[in-house]
Amino acid sequence: MTKIEEIKLEDLKPKKFIEQKINEISSIIGSGLAINALSGGVDSSAVTMLGHKALGEKLKTYFIDNGLMRQDEPGYVVTLFKKLGVHVEILDAKKEFFNALKGLTDPEEKREAITQTFYKNVFGQLVKKSGAKFLLQGTIYTDVEETIAGIKRQHNILEQIGINTEESFGYKVIEPLIQLRKTGVREVAKALGLPEKVYKRPPFPGPALVARVIGEVTPERVETVRKATKIVEEELSDTKAFQYLAILHEDRVTGIRDGKRDFGLQIEVRCWESKDALKGTPTRLPYDTLDKLAQRLTTEVAGVVSVTYNITKKPPSTIEAV
Amino acid sequence: MTKIEEIKLEDLKPKKFIEQKINEISSIIGSGLAINALSGGVDSSAVTMLGHKALGEKLKTYFIDNGLMRQDEPGYVVTLFKKLGVHVEILDAKKEFFNALKGLTDPEEKREAITQTFYKNVFGQLVKKSGAKFLLQGTIYTDVEETIAGIKRQHNILEQIGINTEESFGYKVIEPLIQLRKTGVREVAKALGLPEKVYKRPPFPGPALVARVIGEVTPERVETVRKATKIVEEELSDTKAFQYLAILHEDRVTGIRDGKRDFGLQIEVRCWESKDALKGTPTRLPYDTLDKLAQRLTTEVAGVVSVTYNITKKPPSTIEAV
């Protein structure tokens, strides 16, 4: 296990960092082929641009449509990168992911199912077809820390926990952002010429909406939390908060619809003030905003009768629930 | 099914109401014996005082210790009524209730188990021993409405849904408060000479802490929500809110303890502004209060890593979750 040195925000010189990483990537890969998966988040967007600048056509970028992303995400990502001169290919892997998640309720088992499906099934096949021996990936420093501490299993931490990806999956992983935290990545993304809506985009978890569904992950339950996520992002995007999210609970609670009992769904909203995701404080949202959130979530998302707002600091909470 | 006429708050004359009810109770019961169960809430406290004034020694008052009440409740209730000249006998029925609740997760089944245990097993035996043919009970108008509307099954609604208690359980139920809503009952309780901490006490659900536990009700889970309830009542008693409560979720969420992952418990806090429990709005608690609640609940209640505050209006929410 290699020891990774953090580059603190005050020591980061984005232009120089980019230049250095472009050189590193070029020299490691040489005349070989690399592929990467772009999710649309700031980490994988920055890696895509770094890889594109270093490798040009020798990098194949894929958007893996796992059925677990935000609403309209595949089209949004492809269009955005087309404008930046990067071709992104969409791979429909919804069936593979939902099959792997069937019946699982334990958060660690769900994360493991995502990891295995992503690296072994979906990416393994892609790599074989493409002949690429290198995978570029947007792992950041916080992911490493949390996985080593045993808090959460990040789906992109493999070498750090002693998994040799060349042996297990047939390719080598390169992680150019691994010494940075989120704020550092945003600086780099900005310097790479990515638009503000990308470099300021709130973090989205590796296992995507799986991290926002308590209990079993089915297409229907993902659709519920996807609609809730859209509403929460619309209402809270002006807050400048570090991150905001909607969680679908498995617990049902009593509600009233048209004067009758409705044993319905509960959505939990979280909105965080944080610098680095290591510590966090719930944003002190105005009650008018909370009211609007509850009103929209209970009228626009089928089955929802109850909405809560999380008021716990991290620690002892974590940013995501699963 | 008898149609019940509501007495609106503006039409209520507490002294006259009390006089009338005392006469009614005396004339129905005559030289017979009556018993009642006192929970310590405003409804059953008012009924106990009405019955005591009407019947004196002909009324036997019991505190059924079902193991589902607030912390230190049995001793508190007995001491309080002793000062008012009313003898209250404690009946330990914890085993009966927990046995009846074992394995049940559906809210309606849990409420039904409480009803059956209360009326058939525990009260049936008491009545047989005492020879009483009458049960005085603190049903109020909102209970009737909600049960008939099919929103929730209140444990004290029997005649209204067509259950003949004389046939089923061997005694007749008298409900002197059934035409009043909560605010009316508080006026009557005050006029009966009950202390302010009783007539201003926030409502507590019929099925007690069972209504605050999502999923199976075990002695351990009740103990968790009991501790949480105590903290919430301590922190919110100055708010003058209509009702405030803590709910233990069955869903577990990821948290961090001592730098390690802790897949722990979540407590949901609700605090209501309401006149009659028919409609309700979440109290706009200061964030400093929410912070303090989260901090106390995650440090003083074992296993709790996450706290939420409910932000939904009633409807579509209900006051309680179960």
PDB file of N, CA, C and O in Angstrom, chain A residues 107-108 149-151 214 249-251 253-256 259 261 263 266 268 284-285 287-288 290-291 294 306-312 316 318 321-322, chain B residues 107-108 149-151 214 249-251 253-256 259 261 263 266 268 284-285 287-288 290-291 294 306-312 316 318 321-322:
ATOM      1  N   PRO A 107     -25.884  -1.639   3.413  1.00  0.00           N
ATOM      2  CA  PRO A 107     -25.175  -0.615   2.637  1.00  0.00           C
ATOM      3  C   PRO A 107     -23.847  -1.094   2.073  1.00  0.00           C
ATOM      4  O   PRO A 107     -23.512  -0.797   0.920  1.00  0.00           O
ATOM      5  N   GLU A 108     -23.073  -1.842   2.863  1.00  0.00           N
ATOM      6  CA  GLU A 108     -21.767  -2.301   2.380  1.00  0.00           C
ATOM      7  C   GLU A 108     -21.924  -3.316   1.258  1.00  0.00           C
ATOM      8  O   GLU A 108     -21.153  -3.316   0.305  1.00  0.00           O
ATOM      9  N   ALA A 149     -10.234   4.388   7.047  1.00  0.00           N
ATOM     10  CA  ALA A 149     -10.777   4.500   8.408  1.00  0.00           C
ATOM     11  C   ALA A 149     -11.914   3.513   8.640  1.00  0.00           C
ATOM     12  O   ALA A 149     -12.359   3.320   9.762  1.00  0.00           O
ATOM     13  N   GLY A 150     -12.390   2.892   7.570  1.00  0.00           N
ATOM     14  CA  GLY A 150     -13.467   1.910   7.730  1.00  0.00           C
ATOM     15  C   GLY A 150     -14.834   2.537   7.878  1.00  0.00           C
ATOM     16  O   GLY A 150     -15.776   1.921   8.357  1.00  0.00           O
ATOM     17  N   ILE A 151     -14.969   3.796   7.456  1.00  0.00           N
ATOM     18  CA  ILE A 151     -16.261   4.469   7.584  1.00  0.00           C
ATOM     19  C   ILE A 151     -17.185   4.042   6.449  1.00  0.00           C
ATOM     20  O   ILE A 151     -18.294   3.604   6.655  1.00  0.00           O
ATOM     21  N   ILE A 214     -32.428   3.887   1.300  1.00  0.00           N
ATOM     22  CA  ILE A 214     -32.272   2.972   2.431  1.00  0.00           C
ATOM     23  C   ILE A 214     -33.068   1.711   2.107  1.00  0.00           C
ATOM     24  O   ILE A 214     -34.210   1.799   1.665  1.00  0.00           O
ATOM     25  N   HIS A 249     -36.408   6.792   2.613  1.00  0.00           N
ATOM     26  CA  HIS A 249     -36.377   5.847   3.728  1.00  0.00           C
ATOM     27  C   HIS A 249     -37.132   4.571   3.378  1.00  0.00           C
ATOM     28  O   HIS A 249     -38.007   4.575   2.512  1.00  0.00           O
ATOM     29  N   GLU A 250     -36.772   3.501   4.074  1.00  0.00           N
ATOM     30  CA  GLU A 250     -37.536   2.257   3.914  1.00  0.00           C
ATOM     31  C   GLU A 250     -38.722   2.258   4.894  1.00  0.00           C
ATOM     32  O   GLU A 250     -39.790   1.755   4.586  1.00  0.00           O
ATOM     33  N   ASP A 251     -38.520   2.852   6.060  1.00  0.00           N
ATOM     34  CA  ASP A 251     -39.609   2.977   7.037  1.00  0.00           C
ATOM     35  C   ASP A 251     -40.800   3.685   6.410  1.00  0.00           C
ATOM     36  O   ASP A 251     -40.632   4.679   5.719  1.00  0.00           O
ATOM     37  N   VAL A 253     -44.442   5.731   7.213  1.00  0.00           N
ATOM     38  CA  VAL A 253     -45.084   6.490   8.290  1.00  0.00           C
ATOM     39  C   VAL A 253     -46.530   6.790   7.906  1.00  0.00           C
ATOM     40  O   VAL A 253     -46.867   6.838   6.730  1.00  0.00           O
ATOM     41  N   THR A 254     -47.358   6.984   8.928  1.00  0.00           N
ATOM     42  CA  THR A 254     -48.766   7.258   8.675  1.00  0.00           C
ATOM     43  C   THR A 254     -48.946   8.679   8.150  1.00  0.00           C
ATOM     44  O   THR A 254     -48.366   9.609   8.676  1.00  0.00           O
ATOM     45  N   GLY A 255     -49.745   8.811   7.105  1.00  0.00           N
ATOM     46  CA  GLY A 255     -50.099  10.113   6.574  1.00  0.00           C
ATOM     47  C   GLY A 255     -51.580  10.156   6.259  1.00  0.00           C
ATOM     48  O   GLY A 255     -52.307   9.177   6.502  1.00  0.00           O
ATOM     49  N   ILE A 256     -52.035  11.294   5.751  1.00  0.00           N
ATOM     50  CA  ILE A 256     -53.442  11.450   5.364  1.00  0.00           C
ATOM     51  C   ILE A 256     -53.491  11.954   3.937  1.00  0.00           C
ATOM     52  O   ILE A 256     -52.828  12.917   3.596  1.00  0.00           O
ATOM     53  N   GLY A 259     -58.376  12.805   3.187  1.00  0.00           N
ATOM     54  CA  GLY A 259     -59.114  12.455   4.392  1.00  0.00           C
ATOM     55  C   GLY A 259     -58.968  11.008   4.833  1.00  0.00           C
ATOM     56  O   GLY A 259     -59.558  10.591   5.819  1.00  0.00           O
ATOM     57  N   ARG A 261     -56.416   7.458   5.643  1.00  0.00           N
ATOM     58  CA  ARG A 261     -55.094   7.029   6.051  1.00  0.00           C
ATOM     59  C   ARG A 261     -54.264   6.610   4.835  1.00  0.00           C
ATOM     60  O   ARG A 261     -54.750   5.897   3.962  1.00  0.00           O
ATOM     61  N   PHE A 263     -50.444   5.042   4.450  1.00  0.00           N
ATOM     62  CA  PHE A 263     -49.201   4.584   5.066  1.00  0.00           C
ATOM     63  C   PHE A 263     -48.126   4.772   4.004  1.00  0.00           C
ATOM     64  O   PHE A 263     -47.932   3.913   3.147  1.00  0.00           O
ATOM     65  N   GLN A 266     -41.339   8.396   3.406  1.00  0.00           N
ATOM     66  CA  GLN A 266     -40.690   9.560   3.991  1.00  0.00           C
ATOM     67  C   GLN A 266     -39.400   9.872   3.234  1.00  0.00           C
ATOM     68  O   GLN A 266     -38.620   8.970   2.942  1.00  0.00           O
ATOM     69  N   GLU A 268     -35.937  12.184   3.494  1.00  0.00           N
ATOM     70  CA  GLU A 268     -35.087  12.985   4.372  1.00  0.00           C
ATOM     71  C   GLU A 268     -34.225  13.901   3.510  1.00  0.00           C
ATOM     72  O   GLU A 268     -33.590  13.448   2.568  1.00  0.00           O
ATOM     73  N   ARG A 284     -28.317  26.273   7.940  1.00  0.00           N
ATOM     74  CA  ARG A 284     -29.483  26.836   8.636  1.00  0.00           C
ATOM     75  C   ARG A 284     -30.445  27.434   7.615  1.00  0.00           C
ATOM     76  O   ARG A 284     -30.592  28.647   7.483  1.00  0.00           O
ATOM     77  N   LEU A 285     -31.111  26.539   6.887  1.00  0.00           N
ATOM     78  CA  LEU A 285     -32.037  26.961   5.828  1.00  0.00           C
ATOM     79  C   LEU A 285     -33.216  27.726   6.426  1.00  0.00           C
ATOM     80  O   LEU A 285     -33.718  27.360   7.483  1.00  0.00           O
ATOM     81  N   TYR A 287     -36.969  28.681   7.211  1.00  0.00           N
ATOM     82  CA  TYR A 287     -38.131  27.792   7.294  1.00  0.00           C
ATOM     83  C   TYR A 287     -39.035  27.897   6.067  1.00  0.00           C
ATOM     84  O   TYR A 287     -39.712  26.937   5.719  1.00  0.00           O
ATOM     85  N   ASP A 288     -39.039  29.060   5.391  1.00  0.00           N
ATOM     86  CA  ASP A 288     -39.828  29.150   4.158  1.00  0.00           C
ATOM     87  C   ASP A 288     -39.307  28.172   3.107  1.00  0.00           C
ATOM     88  O   ASP A 288     -40.085  27.580   2.353  1.00  0.00           O
ATOM     89  N   LEU A 290     -37.686  25.311   3.830  1.00  0.00           N
ATOM     90  CA  LEU A 290     -38.056  23.967   4.300  1.00  0.00           C
ATOM     91  C   LEU A 290     -39.524  23.676   3.978  1.00  0.00           C
ATOM     92  O   LEU A 290     -39.873  22.579   3.534  1.00  0.00           O
ATOM     93  N   ASP A 291     -40.374  24.668   4.193  1.00  0.00           N
ATOM     94  CA  ASP A 291     -41.803  24.547   3.877  1.00  0.00           C
ATOM     95  C   ASP A 291     -42.020  24.212   2.409  1.00  0.00           C
ATOM     96  O   ASP A 291     -42.813  23.333   2.073  1.00  0.00           O
ATOM     97  N   ALA A 294     -40.940  20.638   1.598  1.00  0.00           N
ATOM     98  CA  ALA A 294     -41.917  19.646   2.079  1.00  0.00           C
ATOM     99  C   ALA A 294     -43.152  19.660   1.186  1.00  0.00           C
ATOM    100  O   ALA A 294     -43.678  18.610   0.806  1.00  0.00           O
ATOM    101  N   SER A 306     -44.344  12.456   4.057  1.00  0.00           N
ATOM    102  CA  SER A 306     -43.591  13.036   5.171  1.00  0.00           C
ATOM    103  C   SER A 306     -42.176  13.396   4.730  1.00  0.00           C
ATOM    104  O   SER A 306     -41.541  12.653   3.989  1.00  0.00           O
ATOM    105  N   VAL A 307     -41.697  14.554   5.202  1.00  0.00           N
ATOM    106  CA  VAL A 307     -40.362  15.035   4.843  1.00  0.00           C
ATOM    107  C   VAL A 307     -39.653  15.503   6.111  1.00  0.00           C
ATOM    108  O   VAL A 307     -40.246  16.217   6.929  1.00  0.00           O
ATOM    109  N   THR A 308     -38.406  15.076   6.293  1.00  0.00           N
ATOM    110  CA  THR A 308     -37.623  15.551   7.437  1.00  0.00           C
ATOM    111  C   THR A 308     -36.375  16.271   6.944  1.00  0.00           C
ATOM    112  O   THR A 308     -35.953  16.100   5.798  1.00  0.00           O
ATOM    113  N   TYR A 309     -35.809  17.058   7.846  1.00  0.00           N
ATOM    114  CA  TYR A 309     -34.541  17.746   7.555  1.00  0.00           C
ATOM    115  C   TYR A 309     -33.523  17.289   8.592  1.00  0.00           C
ATOM    116  O   TYR A 309     -33.793  17.327   9.799  1.00  0.00           O
ATOM    117  N   ASN A 310     -32.358  16.839   8.130  1.00  0.00           N
ATOM    118  CA  ASN A 310     -31.373  16.322   9.072  1.00  0.00           C
ATOM    119  C   ASN A 310     -30.665  17.456   9.807  1.00  0.00           C
ATOM    120  O   ASN A 310     -30.227  18.425   9.195  1.00  0.00           O
ATOM    121  N   ILE A 311     -30.572  17.345  11.137  1.00  0.00           N
ATOM    122  CA  ILE A 311     -30.020  18.425  11.966  1.00  0.00           C
ATOM    123  C   ILE A 311     -28.753  17.996  12.711  1.00  0.00           C
ATOM    124  O   ILE A 311     -28.327  18.651  13.658  1.00  0.00           O
ATOM    125  N   THR A 312     -28.154  16.863  12.266  1.00  0.00           N
ATOM    126  CA  THR A 312     -26.979  16.326  12.952  1.00  0.00           C
ATOM    127  C   THR A 312     -25.688  16.789  12.279  1.00  0.00           C
ATOM    128  O   THR A 312     -25.618  16.848  11.058  1.00  0.00           O
ATOM    129  N   PRO A 316     -21.325  12.977  14.572  1.00  0.00           N
ATOM    130  CA  PRO A 316     -21.369  11.524  14.336  1.00  0.00           C
ATOM    131  C   PRO A 316     -22.128  11.119  13.072  1.00  0.00           C
ATOM    132  O   PRO A 316     -22.155   9.940  12.758  1.00  0.00           O
ATOM    133  N   THR A 318     -22.730  11.029   8.874  1.00  0.00           N
ATOM    134  CA  THR A 318     -21.884  11.132   7.686  1.00  0.00           C
ATOM    135  C   THR A 318     -22.665  11.994   6.689  1.00  0.00           C
ATOM    136  O   THR A 318     -23.833  12.299   6.921  1.00  0.00           O
ATOM    137  N   ALA A 321     -26.343   8.821   3.773  1.00  0.00           N
ATOM    138  CA  ALA A 321     -26.936   7.949   4.790  1.00  0.00           C
ATOM    139  C   ALA A 321     -26.537   6.490   4.626  1.00  0.00           C
ATOM    140  O   ALA A 321     -26.567   5.724   5.584  1.00  0.00           O
ATOM    141  N   VAL A 322     -26.187   6.096   3.393  1.00  0.00           N
ATOM    142  CA  VAL A 322     -25.959   4.670   3.136  1.00  0.00           C
ATOM    143  C   VAL A 322     -24.473   4.414   2.908  1.00  0.00           C
ATOM    144  O   VAL A 322     -23.841   5.169   2.178  1.00  0.00           O
TER     145      VAL A 322
ATOM    146  N   PRO B 107     -48.366  -0.859  11.936  1.00  0.00           N
ATOM    147  CA  PRO B 107     -48.914   0.055  12.945  1.00  0.00           C
ATOM    148  C   PRO B 107     -50.314  -0.325  13.410  1.00  0.00           C
ATOM    149  O   PRO B 107     -50.622  -0.248  14.602  1.00  0.00           O
ATOM    150  N   GLU B 108     -51.167  -0.736  12.482  1.00  0.00           N
ATOM    151  CA  GLU B 108     -52.535  -1.071  12.875  1.00  0.00           C
ATOM    152  C   GLU B 108     -52.566  -2.333  13.731  1.00  0.00           C
ATOM    153  O   GLU B 108     -53.346  -2.426  14.678  1.00  0.00           O
ATOM    154  N   ALA B 149     -62.729   8.282  10.125  1.00  0.00           N
ATOM    155  CA  ALA B 149     -62.145   8.631   8.820  1.00  0.00           C
ATOM    156  C   ALA B 149     -61.169   7.562   8.339  1.00  0.00           C
ATOM    157  O   ALA B 149     -60.740   7.576   7.198  1.00  0.00           O
ATOM    158  N   GLY B 150     -60.816   6.635   9.222  1.00  0.00           N
ATOM    159  CA  GLY B 150     -59.917   5.559   8.818  1.00  0.00           C
ATOM    160  C   GLY B 150     -58.459   5.974   8.806  1.00  0.00           C
ATOM    161  O   GLY B 150     -57.633   5.349   8.171  1.00  0.00           O
ATOM    162  N   ILE B 151     -58.129   7.076   9.510  1.00  0.00           N
ATOM    163  CA  ILE B 151     -56.740   7.536   9.516  1.00  0.00           C
ATOM    164  C   ILE B 151     -55.917   6.717  10.509  1.00  0.00           C
ATOM    165  O   ILE B 151     -54.889   6.174  10.187  1.00  0.00           O
ATOM    166  N   ILE B 214     -41.048   2.898  15.141  1.00  0.00           N
ATOM    167  CA  ILE B 214     -41.327   2.316  13.833  1.00  0.00           C
ATOM    168  C   ILE B 214     -40.741   0.909  13.835  1.00  0.00           C
ATOM    169  O   ILE B 214     -39.608   0.706  14.254  1.00  0.00           O
ATOM    170  N   HIS B 249     -36.622   5.382  14.475  1.00  0.00           N
ATOM    171  CA  HIS B 249     -36.777   4.739  13.171  1.00  0.00           C
ATOM    172  C   HIS B 249     -36.243   3.308  13.201  1.00  0.00           C
ATOM    173  O   HIS B 249     -35.412   2.961  14.037  1.00  0.00           O
ATOM    174  N   GLU B 250     -36.746   2.501  12.277  1.00  0.00           N
ATOM    175  CA  GLU B 250     -36.206   1.154  12.113  1.00  0.00           C
ATOM    176  C   GLU B 250     -35.016   1.196  11.145  1.00  0.00           C
ATOM    177  O   GLU B 250     -34.042   0.469  11.311  1.00  0.00           O
ATOM    178  N   ASP B 251     -35.104   2.079  10.154  1.00  0.00           N
ATOM    179  CA  ASP B 251     -33.990   2.264   9.214  1.00  0.00           C
ATOM    180  C   ASP B 251     -32.720   2.600   9.975  1.00  0.00           C
ATOM    181  O   ASP B 251     -32.737   3.413  10.898  1.00  0.00           O
ATOM    182  N   VAL B 253     -28.776   4.168   9.593  1.00  0.00           N
ATOM    183  CA  VAL B 253     -28.000   5.046   8.706  1.00  0.00           C
ATOM    184  C   VAL B 253     -26.536   5.006   9.135  1.00  0.00           C
ATOM    185  O   VAL B 253     -26.222   4.727  10.291  1.00  0.00           O
ATOM    186  N   THR B 254     -25.660   5.304   8.168  1.00  0.00           N
ATOM    187  CA  THR B 254     -24.231   5.277   8.458  1.00  0.00           C
ATOM    188  C   THR B 254     -23.834   6.496   9.290  1.00  0.00           C
ATOM    189  O   THR B 254     -24.251   7.608   9.003  1.00  0.00           O
ATOM    190  N   GLY B 255     -23.048   6.245  10.315  1.00  0.00           N
ATOM    191  CA  GLY B 255     -22.506   7.321  11.127  1.00  0.00           C
ATOM    192  C   GLY B 255     -21.037   7.042  11.421  1.00  0.00           C
ATOM    193  O   GLY B 255     -20.474   6.046  10.951  1.00  0.00           O
ATOM    194  N   ILE B 256     -20.407   7.949  12.177  1.00  0.00           N
ATOM    195  CA  ILE B 256     -19.003   7.777  12.565  1.00  0.00           C
ATOM    196  C   ILE B 256     -18.899   7.906  14.080  1.00  0.00           C
ATOM    197  O   ILE B 256     -19.416   8.860  14.658  1.00  0.00           O
ATOM    198  N   GLY B 259     -13.960   7.786  14.891  1.00  0.00           N
ATOM    199  CA  GLY B 259     -13.265   7.613  13.620  1.00  0.00           C
ATOM    200  C   GLY B 259     -13.628   6.355  12.859  1.00  0.00           C
ATOM    201  O   GLY B 259     -13.089   6.091  11.792  1.00  0.00           O
ATOM    202  N   ARG B 261     -16.704   3.563  11.285  1.00  0.00           N
ATOM    203  CA  ARG B 261     -18.077   3.448  10.817  1.00  0.00           C
ATOM    204  C   ARG B 261     -18.987   2.877  11.913  1.00  0.00           C
ATOM    205  O   ARG B 261     -18.636   1.918  12.580  1.00  0.00           O
ATOM    206  N   PHE B 263     -23.000   1.902  11.977  1.00  0.00           N
ATOM    207  CA  PHE B 263     -24.299   1.802  11.302  1.00  0.00           C
ATOM    208  C   PHE B 263     -25.354   1.901  12.393  1.00  0.00           C
ATOM    209  O   PHE B 263     -25.689   0.912  13.040  1.00  0.00           O
ATOM    210  N   GLN B 266     -31.484   6.304  13.981  1.00  0.00           N
ATOM    211  CA  GLN B 266     -31.925   7.665  13.704  1.00  0.00           C
ATOM    212  C   GLN B 266     -33.166   7.986  14.535  1.00  0.00           C
ATOM    213  O   GLN B 266     -34.083   7.190  14.631  1.00  0.00           O
ATOM    214  N   GLU B 268     -36.205  10.813  14.895  1.00  0.00           N
ATOM    215  CA  GLU B 268     -36.901  11.926  14.250  1.00  0.00           C
ATOM    216  C   GLU B 268     -37.621  12.735  15.316  1.00  0.00           C
ATOM    217  O   GLU B 268     -38.323  12.175  16.154  1.00  0.00           O
ATOM    218  N   ARG B 284     -41.405  26.589  14.066  1.00  0.00           N
ATOM    219  CA  ARG B 284     -40.153  27.111  13.503  1.00  0.00           C
ATOM    220  C   ARG B 284     -39.129  27.287  14.623  1.00  0.00           C
ATOM    221  O   ARG B 284     -38.809  28.401  15.041  1.00  0.00           O
ATOM    222  N   LEU B 285     -38.629  26.160  15.094  1.00  0.00           N
ATOM    223  CA  LEU B 285     -37.667  26.158  16.206  1.00  0.00           C
ATOM    224  C   LEU B 285     -36.371  26.849  15.775  1.00  0.00           C
ATOM    225  O   LEU B 285     -35.916  26.666  14.653  1.00  0.00           O
ATOM    226  N   TYR B 287     -32.503  27.362  15.175  1.00  0.00           N
ATOM    227  CA  TYR B 287     -31.498  26.346  14.858  1.00  0.00           C
ATOM    228  C   TYR B 287     -30.607  26.011  16.054  1.00  0.00           C
ATOM    229  O   TYR B 287     -30.093  24.894  16.157  1.00  0.00           O
ATOM    230  N   ASP B 288     -30.442  26.954  16.985  1.00  0.00           N
ATOM    231  CA  ASP B 288     -29.664  26.629  18.183  1.00  0.00           C
ATOM    232  C   ASP B 288     -30.350  25.517  18.986  1.00  0.00           C
ATOM    233  O   ASP B 288     -29.696  24.658  19.567  1.00  0.00           O
ATOM    234  N   LEU B 290     -32.385  23.205  17.646  1.00  0.00           N
ATOM    235  CA  LEU B 290     -32.228  21.970  16.858  1.00  0.00           C
ATOM    236  C   LEU B 290     -30.825  21.381  17.063  1.00  0.00           C
ATOM    237  O   LEU B 290     -30.671  20.169  17.245  1.00  0.00           O
ATOM    238  N   ASP B 291     -29.830  22.249  17.065  1.00  0.00           N
ATOM    239  CA  ASP B 291     -28.443  21.835  17.326  1.00  0.00           C
ATOM    240  C   ASP B 291     -28.309  21.130  18.665  1.00  0.00           C
ATOM    241  O   ASP B 291     -27.682  20.074  18.779  1.00  0.00           O
ATOM    242  N   ALA B 294     -29.962  17.683  18.634  1.00  0.00           N
ATOM    243  CA  ALA B 294     -29.149  16.692  17.917  1.00  0.00           C
ATOM    244  C   ALA B 294     -27.949  16.305  18.770  1.00  0.00           C
ATOM    245  O   ALA B 294     -27.602  15.118  18.880  1.00  0.00           O
ATOM    246  N   SER B 306     -27.856   9.877  14.246  1.00  0.00           N
ATOM    247  CA  SER B 306     -28.486  10.814  13.316  1.00  0.00           C
ATOM    248  C   SER B 306     -29.833  11.280  13.861  1.00  0.00           C
ATOM    249  O   SER B 306     -30.601  10.487  14.416  1.00  0.00           O
ATOM    250  N   VAL B 307     -30.108  12.588  13.689  1.00  0.00           N
ATOM    251  CA  VAL B 307     -31.361  13.171  14.179  1.00  0.00           C
ATOM    252  C   VAL B 307     -31.958  14.033  13.068  1.00  0.00           C
ATOM    253  O   VAL B 307     -31.254  14.819  12.442  1.00  0.00           O
ATOM    254  N   THR B 308     -33.253  13.867  12.820  1.00  0.00           N
ATOM    255  CA  THR B 308     -33.933  14.712  11.833  1.00  0.00           C
ATOM    256  C   THR B 308     -35.058  15.487  12.507  1.00  0.00           C
ATOM    257  O   THR B 308     -35.524  15.117  13.584  1.00  0.00           O
ATOM    258  N   TYR B 309     -35.482  16.554  11.832  1.00  0.00           N
ATOM    259  CA  TYR B 309     -36.623  17.341  12.286  1.00  0.00           C
ATOM    260  C   TYR B 309     -37.682  17.310  11.197  1.00  0.00           C
ATOM    261  O   TYR B 309     -37.381  17.587  10.027  1.00  0.00           O
ATOM    262  N   ASN B 310     -38.909  16.955  11.571  1.00  0.00           N
ATOM    263  CA  ASN B 310     -39.948  16.832  10.552  1.00  0.00           C
ATOM    264  C   ASN B 310     -40.451  18.213  10.114  1.00  0.00           C
ATOM    265  O   ASN B 310     -40.743  19.055  10.953  1.00  0.00           O
ATOM    266  N   ILE B 311     -40.533  18.431   8.798  1.00  0.00           N
ATOM    267  CA  ILE B 311     -40.885  19.749   8.261  1.00  0.00           C
ATOM    268  C   ILE B 311     -42.188  19.715   7.459  1.00  0.00           C
ATOM    269  O   ILE B 311     -42.495  20.651   6.718  1.00  0.00           O
ATOM    270  N   THR B 312     -42.973  18.634   7.635  1.00  0.00           N
ATOM    271  CA  THR B 312     -44.208  18.466   6.866  1.00  0.00           C
ATOM    272  C   THR B 312     -45.419  18.954   7.653  1.00  0.00           C
ATOM    273  O   THR B 312     -45.503  18.742   8.852  1.00  0.00           O
ATOM    274  N   PRO B 316     -50.301  16.539   4.604  1.00  0.00           N
ATOM    275  CA  PRO B 316     -50.493  15.080   4.488  1.00  0.00           C
ATOM    276  C   PRO B 316     -49.828  14.269   5.597  1.00  0.00           C
ATOM    277  O   PRO B 316     -49.987  13.059   5.622  1.00  0.00           O
ATOM    278  N   THR B 318     -49.325  13.101   9.663  1.00  0.00           N
ATOM    279  CA  THR B 318     -50.166  13.056  10.858  1.00  0.00           C
ATOM    280  C   THR B 318     -49.273  13.513  12.014  1.00  0.00           C
ATOM    281  O   THR B 318     -48.069  13.673  11.839  1.00  0.00           O
ATOM    282  N   ALA B 321     -46.221   9.208  14.027  1.00  0.00           N
ATOM    283  CA  ALA B 321     -45.748   8.511  12.819  1.00  0.00           C
ATOM    284  C   ALA B 321     -46.382   7.138  12.647  1.00  0.00           C
ATOM    285  O   ALA B 321     -46.461   6.613  11.540  1.00  0.00           O
ATOM    286  N   VAL B 322     -46.804   6.524  13.744  1.00  0.00           N
ATOM    287  CA  VAL B 322     -47.276   5.137  13.671  1.00  0.00           C
ATOM    288  C   VAL B 322     -48.789   5.095  13.885  1.00  0.00           C
ATOM    289  O   VAL B 322     -49.275   5.720  14.807  1.00  0.00           O
TER     290      VAL B 322
END
